[in-house]
CSV table of C-alpha atoms and ligand atoms in Angstrom, one decimal:
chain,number,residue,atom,x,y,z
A,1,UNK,CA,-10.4,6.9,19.3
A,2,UNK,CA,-6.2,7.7,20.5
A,3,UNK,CA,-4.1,4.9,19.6
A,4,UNK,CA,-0.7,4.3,20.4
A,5,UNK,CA,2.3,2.2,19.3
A,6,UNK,CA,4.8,0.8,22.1
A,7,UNK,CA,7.8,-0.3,21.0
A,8,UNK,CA,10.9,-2.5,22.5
A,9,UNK,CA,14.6,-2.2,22.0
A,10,UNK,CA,14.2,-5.1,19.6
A,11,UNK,CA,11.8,-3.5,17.4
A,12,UNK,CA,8.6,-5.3,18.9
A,13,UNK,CA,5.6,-3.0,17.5
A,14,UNK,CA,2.3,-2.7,19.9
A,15,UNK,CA,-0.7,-1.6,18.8
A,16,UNK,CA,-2.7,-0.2,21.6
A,17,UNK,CA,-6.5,0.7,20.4
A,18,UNK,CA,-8.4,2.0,23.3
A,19,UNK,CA,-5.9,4.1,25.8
A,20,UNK,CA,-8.6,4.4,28.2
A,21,UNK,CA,-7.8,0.9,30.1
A,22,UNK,CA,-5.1,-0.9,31.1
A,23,UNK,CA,-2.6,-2.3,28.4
A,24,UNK,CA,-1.9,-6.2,29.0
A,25,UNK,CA,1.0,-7.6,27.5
A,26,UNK,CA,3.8,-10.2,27.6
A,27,UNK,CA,5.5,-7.9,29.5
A,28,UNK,CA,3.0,-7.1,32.5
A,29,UNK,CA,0.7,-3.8,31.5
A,30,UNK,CA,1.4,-0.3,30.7
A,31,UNK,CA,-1.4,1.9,32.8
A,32,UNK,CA,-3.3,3.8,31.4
A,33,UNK,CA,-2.5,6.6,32.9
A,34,UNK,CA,0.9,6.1,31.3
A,35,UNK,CA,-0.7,5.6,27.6
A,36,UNK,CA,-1.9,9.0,27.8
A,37,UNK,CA,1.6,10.5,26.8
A,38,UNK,CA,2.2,10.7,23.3
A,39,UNK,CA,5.8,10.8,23.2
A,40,UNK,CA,8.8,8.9,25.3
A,41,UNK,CA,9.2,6.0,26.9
A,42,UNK,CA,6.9,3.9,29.5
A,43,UNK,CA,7.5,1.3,32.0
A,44,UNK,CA,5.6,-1.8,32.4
A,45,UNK,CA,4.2,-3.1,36.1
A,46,UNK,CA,7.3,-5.9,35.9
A,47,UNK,CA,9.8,-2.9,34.6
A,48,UNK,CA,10.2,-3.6,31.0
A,49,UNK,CA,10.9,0.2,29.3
A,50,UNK,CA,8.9,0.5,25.9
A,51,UNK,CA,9.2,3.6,23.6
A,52,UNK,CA,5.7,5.6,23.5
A,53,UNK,CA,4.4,7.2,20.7
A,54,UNK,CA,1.1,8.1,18.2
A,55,UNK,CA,0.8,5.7,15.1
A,56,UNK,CA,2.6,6.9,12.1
A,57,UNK,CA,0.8,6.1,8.4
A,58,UNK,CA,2.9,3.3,8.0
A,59,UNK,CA,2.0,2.2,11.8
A,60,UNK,CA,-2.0,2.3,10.7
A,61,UNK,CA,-1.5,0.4,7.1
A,62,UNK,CA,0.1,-2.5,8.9
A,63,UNK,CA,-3.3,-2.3,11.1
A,64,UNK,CA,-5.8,-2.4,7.5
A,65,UNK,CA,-8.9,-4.7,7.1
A,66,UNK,CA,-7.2,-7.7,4.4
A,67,UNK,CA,-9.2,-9.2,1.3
A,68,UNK,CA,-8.0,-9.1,-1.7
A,69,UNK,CA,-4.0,-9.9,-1.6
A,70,UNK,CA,-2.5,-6.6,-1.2
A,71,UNK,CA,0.7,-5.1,-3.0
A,72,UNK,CA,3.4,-5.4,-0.8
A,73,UNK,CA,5.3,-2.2,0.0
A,74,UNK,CA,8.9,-3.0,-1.4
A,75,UNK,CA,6.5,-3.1,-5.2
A,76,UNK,CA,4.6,1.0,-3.9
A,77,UNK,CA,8.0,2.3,-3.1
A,78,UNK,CA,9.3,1.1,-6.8
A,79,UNK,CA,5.6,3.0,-8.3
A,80,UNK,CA,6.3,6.1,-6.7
A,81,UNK,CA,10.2,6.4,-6.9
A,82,UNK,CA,10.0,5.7,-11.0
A,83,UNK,CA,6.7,7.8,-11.3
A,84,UNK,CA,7.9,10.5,-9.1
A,85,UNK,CA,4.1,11.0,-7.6
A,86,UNK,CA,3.6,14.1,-5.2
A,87,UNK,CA,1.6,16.6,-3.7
A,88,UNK,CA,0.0,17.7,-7.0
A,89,UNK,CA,-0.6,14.2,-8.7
A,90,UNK,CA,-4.5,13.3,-9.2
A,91,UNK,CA,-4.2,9.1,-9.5
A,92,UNK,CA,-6.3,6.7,-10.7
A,93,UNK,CA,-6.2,2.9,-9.5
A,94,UNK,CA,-7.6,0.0,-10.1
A,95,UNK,CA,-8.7,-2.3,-8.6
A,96,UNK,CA,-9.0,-1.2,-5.4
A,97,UNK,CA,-9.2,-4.8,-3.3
A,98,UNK,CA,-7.8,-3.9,0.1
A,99,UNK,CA,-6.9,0.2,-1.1
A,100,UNK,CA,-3.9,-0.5,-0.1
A,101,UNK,CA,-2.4,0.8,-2.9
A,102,UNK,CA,-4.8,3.7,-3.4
A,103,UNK,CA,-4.4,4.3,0.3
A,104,UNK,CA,-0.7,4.2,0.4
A,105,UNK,CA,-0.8,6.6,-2.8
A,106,UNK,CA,-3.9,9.3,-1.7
A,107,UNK,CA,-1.0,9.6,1.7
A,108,UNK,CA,1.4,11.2,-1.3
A,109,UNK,CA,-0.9,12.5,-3.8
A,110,UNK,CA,-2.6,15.4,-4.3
A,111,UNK,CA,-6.1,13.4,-5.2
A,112,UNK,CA,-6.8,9.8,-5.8
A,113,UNK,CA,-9.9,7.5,-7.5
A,114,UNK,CA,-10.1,4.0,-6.7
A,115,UNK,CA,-12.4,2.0,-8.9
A,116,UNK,CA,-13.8,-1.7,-7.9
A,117,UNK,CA,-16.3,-4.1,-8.9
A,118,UNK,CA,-16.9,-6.1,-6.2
A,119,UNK,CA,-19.4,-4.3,-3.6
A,120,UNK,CA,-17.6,-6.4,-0.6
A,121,UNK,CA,-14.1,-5.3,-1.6
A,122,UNK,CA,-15.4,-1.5,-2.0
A,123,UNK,CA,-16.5,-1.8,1.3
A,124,UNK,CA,-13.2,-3.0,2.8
A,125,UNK,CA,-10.9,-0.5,1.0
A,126,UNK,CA,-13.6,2.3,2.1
A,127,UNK,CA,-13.1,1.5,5.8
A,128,UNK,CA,-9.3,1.3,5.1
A,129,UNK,CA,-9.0,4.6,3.6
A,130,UNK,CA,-11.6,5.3,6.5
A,131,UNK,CA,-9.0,4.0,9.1
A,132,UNK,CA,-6.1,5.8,8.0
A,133,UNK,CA,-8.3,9.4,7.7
A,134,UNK,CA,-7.5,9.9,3.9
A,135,UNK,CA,-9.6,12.6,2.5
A,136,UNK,CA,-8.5,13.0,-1.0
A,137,UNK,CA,-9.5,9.3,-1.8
A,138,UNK,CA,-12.7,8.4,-3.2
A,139,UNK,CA,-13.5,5.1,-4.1
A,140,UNK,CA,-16.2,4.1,-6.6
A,141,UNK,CA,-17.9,0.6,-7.3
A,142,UNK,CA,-17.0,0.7,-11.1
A,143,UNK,CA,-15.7,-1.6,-14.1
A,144,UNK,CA,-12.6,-0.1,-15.4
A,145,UNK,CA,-13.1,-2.0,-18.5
A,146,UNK,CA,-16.1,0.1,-19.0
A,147,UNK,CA,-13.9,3.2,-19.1
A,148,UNK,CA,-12.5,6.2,-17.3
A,149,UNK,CA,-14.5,8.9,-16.2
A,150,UNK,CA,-10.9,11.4,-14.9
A,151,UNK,CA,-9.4,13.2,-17.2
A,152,UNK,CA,-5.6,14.4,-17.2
A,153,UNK,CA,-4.4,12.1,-14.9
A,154,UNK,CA,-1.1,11.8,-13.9
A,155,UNK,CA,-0.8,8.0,-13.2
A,156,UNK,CA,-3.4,5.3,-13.7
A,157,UNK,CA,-1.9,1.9,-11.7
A,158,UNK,CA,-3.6,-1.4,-12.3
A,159,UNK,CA,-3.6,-4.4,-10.5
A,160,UNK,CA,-6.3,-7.0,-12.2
A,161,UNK,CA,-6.7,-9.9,-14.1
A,162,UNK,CA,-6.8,-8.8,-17.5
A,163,UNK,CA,-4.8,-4.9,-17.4
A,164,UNK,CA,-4.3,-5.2,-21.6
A,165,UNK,CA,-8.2,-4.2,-21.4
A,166,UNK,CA,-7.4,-0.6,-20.0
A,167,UNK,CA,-4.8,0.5,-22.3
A,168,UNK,CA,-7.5,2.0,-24.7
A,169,UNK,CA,-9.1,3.9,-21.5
A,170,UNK,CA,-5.8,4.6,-20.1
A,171,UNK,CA,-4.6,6.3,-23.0
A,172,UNK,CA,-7.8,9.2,-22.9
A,173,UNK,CA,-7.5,9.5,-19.4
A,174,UNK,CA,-3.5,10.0,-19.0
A,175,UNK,CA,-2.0,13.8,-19.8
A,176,UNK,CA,0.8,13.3,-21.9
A,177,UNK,CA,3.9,12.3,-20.0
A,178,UNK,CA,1.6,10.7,-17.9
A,179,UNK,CA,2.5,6.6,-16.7
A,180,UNK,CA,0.9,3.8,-16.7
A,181,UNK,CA,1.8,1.1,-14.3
A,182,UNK,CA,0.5,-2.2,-14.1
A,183,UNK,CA,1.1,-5.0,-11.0
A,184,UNK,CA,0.6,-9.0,-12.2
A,185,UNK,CA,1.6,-11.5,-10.6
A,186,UNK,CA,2.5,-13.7,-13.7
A,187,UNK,CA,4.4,-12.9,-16.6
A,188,UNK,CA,1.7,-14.1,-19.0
A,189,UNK,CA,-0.4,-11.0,-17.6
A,190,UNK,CA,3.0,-8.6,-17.7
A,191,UNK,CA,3.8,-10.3,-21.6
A,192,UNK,CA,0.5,-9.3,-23.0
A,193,UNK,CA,0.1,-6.1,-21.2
A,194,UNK,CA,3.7,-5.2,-22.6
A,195,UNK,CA,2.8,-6.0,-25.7
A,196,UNK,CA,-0.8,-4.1,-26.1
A,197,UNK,CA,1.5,-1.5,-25.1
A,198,UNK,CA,4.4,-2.0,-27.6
A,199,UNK,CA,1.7,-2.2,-30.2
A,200,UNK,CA,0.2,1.2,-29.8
A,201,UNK,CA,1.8,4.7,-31.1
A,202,UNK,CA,0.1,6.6,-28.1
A,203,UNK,CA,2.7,4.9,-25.2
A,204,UNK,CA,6.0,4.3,-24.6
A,205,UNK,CA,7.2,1.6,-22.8
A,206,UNK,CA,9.8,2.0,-19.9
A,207,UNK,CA,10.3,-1.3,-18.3
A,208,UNK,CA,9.4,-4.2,-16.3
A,209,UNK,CA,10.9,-4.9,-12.9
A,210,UNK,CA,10.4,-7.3,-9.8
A,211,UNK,CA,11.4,-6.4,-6.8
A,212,UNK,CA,13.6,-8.4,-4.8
A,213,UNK,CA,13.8,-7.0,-0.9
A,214,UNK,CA,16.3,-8.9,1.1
A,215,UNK,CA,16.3,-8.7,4.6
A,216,UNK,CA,18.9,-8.8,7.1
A,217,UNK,CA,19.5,-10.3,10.5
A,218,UNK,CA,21.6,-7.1,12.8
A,219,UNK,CA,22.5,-8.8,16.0
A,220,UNK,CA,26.0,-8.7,17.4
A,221,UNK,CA,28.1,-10.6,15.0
A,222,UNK,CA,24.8,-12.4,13.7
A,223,UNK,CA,24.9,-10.6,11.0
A,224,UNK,CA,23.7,-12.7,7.7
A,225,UNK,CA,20.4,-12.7,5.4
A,226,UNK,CA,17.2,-13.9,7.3
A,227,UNK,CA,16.3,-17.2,6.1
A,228,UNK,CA,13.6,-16.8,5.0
A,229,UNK,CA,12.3,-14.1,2.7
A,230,UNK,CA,9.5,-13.4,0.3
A,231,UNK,CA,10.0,-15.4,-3.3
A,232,UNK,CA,7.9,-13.6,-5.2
A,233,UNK,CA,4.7,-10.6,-5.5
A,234,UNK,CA,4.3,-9.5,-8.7
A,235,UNK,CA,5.9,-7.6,-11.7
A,236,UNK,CA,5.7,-4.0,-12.1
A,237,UNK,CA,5.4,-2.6,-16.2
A,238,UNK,CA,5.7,1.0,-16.5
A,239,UNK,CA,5.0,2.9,-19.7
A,240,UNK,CA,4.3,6.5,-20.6
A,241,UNK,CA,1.6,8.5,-22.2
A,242,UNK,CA,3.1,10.5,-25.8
B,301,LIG,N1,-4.0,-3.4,-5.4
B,301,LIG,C1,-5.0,-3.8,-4.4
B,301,LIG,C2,-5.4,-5.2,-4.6
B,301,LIG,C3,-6.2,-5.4,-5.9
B,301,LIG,S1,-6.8,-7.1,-6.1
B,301,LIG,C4,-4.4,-3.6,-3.0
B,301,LIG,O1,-3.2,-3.3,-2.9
B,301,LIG,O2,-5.2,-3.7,-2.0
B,301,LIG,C5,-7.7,-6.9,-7.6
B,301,LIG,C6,-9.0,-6.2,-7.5
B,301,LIG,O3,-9.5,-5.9,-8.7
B,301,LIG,C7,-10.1,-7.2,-6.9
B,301,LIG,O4,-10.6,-6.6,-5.7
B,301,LIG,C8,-11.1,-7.3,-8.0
B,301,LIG,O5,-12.5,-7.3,-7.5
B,301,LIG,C9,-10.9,-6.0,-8.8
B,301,LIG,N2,-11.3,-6.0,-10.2
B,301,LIG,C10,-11.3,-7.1,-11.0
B,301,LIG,N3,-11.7,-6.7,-12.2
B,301,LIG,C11,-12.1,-5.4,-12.1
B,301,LIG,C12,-12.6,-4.4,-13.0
B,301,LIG,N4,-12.9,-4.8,-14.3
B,301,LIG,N5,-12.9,-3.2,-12.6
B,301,LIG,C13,-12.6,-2.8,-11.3
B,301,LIG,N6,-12.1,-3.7,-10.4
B,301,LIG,C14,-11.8,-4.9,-10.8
């Protein structure tokens, strides 16, 4: 089905599912003869303009099915800046909760595998991944503890209880050069994964990072950090295949 995003001067983001009725808002409604156009702006029936246009990527993941807590996107940009994933990367994550991750990484990547244990999570990050039309993502009901099935990966990324258990896997299943990331939210999970890593000859170890996104109030001369922010996700380890 078309969807469209209507947008105020201020930033206010609509999601508009079904352009073949009316829109109803705070605003009054946007006709649908009006949600037809795919670019520009559009007036309301009380004459509020709104910016018109087709969802991006990022417009559809802020529209996914939730489960599992997903990793927030300030801690995917820091993955994919420091691993340097593109167009030819083939990715293996784990687990797959929401696929947010996988999803946001299959939009980059040349091919992606998700595993996941749980059957009801599977099913939520396969309509995600569903939703946002990704075709290079398959996502298999699995125990990465088990093993990897891929071969000459170029990044594994783990976000799960016990990530020190995948190291062994990780290290068959990476080429050389290769990274291995893992997301935890508590440093006990990032101290022991660190050190399975530290005590292996196979992987180098590049760092461990939070990320700490700030956001700003722009209005006029209000111009100060928001109040409130988010404390804390998770830590990020990266280490390297050699
Ligand atoms: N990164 C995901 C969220 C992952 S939550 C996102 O951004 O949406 C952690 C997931 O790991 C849960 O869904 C859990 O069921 C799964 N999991 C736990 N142990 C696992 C294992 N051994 N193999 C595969 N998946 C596992």
């Amino acid at each position: 089905m078309a969807n469209r995003i209507l947008i105020t001067k201020e930033g206010k983001r609509y999601f508009v599912k079904d352009i073949s009725k009316d829109y109803h808002m705070e605003y009054g409604f946007i006709s649908k003869a009006d949600l037809k156009k795919k670019q520009g702006q559009v007036k309301t029936n009380t004459g509020t303009e709104l910016g018109i246009f087709e969802p991006s990527f990022s417009d559809l993941y802020r529209k996914i099915k939730r489960g599992p807590q997903i990793i927030a996107r300030k801690d995917i940009g820091l993955i994919m800046a420091e691993t340097g994933i593109g167009k030819n990367s083939i990715i293996l994550d784990s687990g797959a909760g929401s696929g947010a991750l996988c999803c946001y990484l299959a939009n980059y990547a040349k091919k992606v595998t998700a595993y996941e244990i749980r059957e009801d999570f599977l099913n939520i990050s396969k309509y995600n991944a569903e939703f946002l039309g990704l075709k290079n993502l398959t996502i298999k009901n699995k125990d990465i503890y088990q093993g990897i099935d891929e071969k000459n990966l170029d990044l594994i990324t783990l976000d799960l209880p016990e990530p020190w258990n995948v190291v062994e896997h990780a290290s068959k299943a990476l080429k050389s050069g290769g990274y291995l990331v893992s997301y935890s939210p508590t440093i006990p999970q990032a101290m022991d994964f660190a050190n399975a890593i530290l005590e292996r000859k196979d992987f180098a170890i590049i760092k461990t990072s939070e990320v700490i996104e700030r956001e700003w109030e722009m209005e006029g001369r209000k111009v100060r950090p928001k109040s409130r922010m988010i404390g804390h996700t998770g830590f990020l380890t990266f280490a390297r295949k050699i």
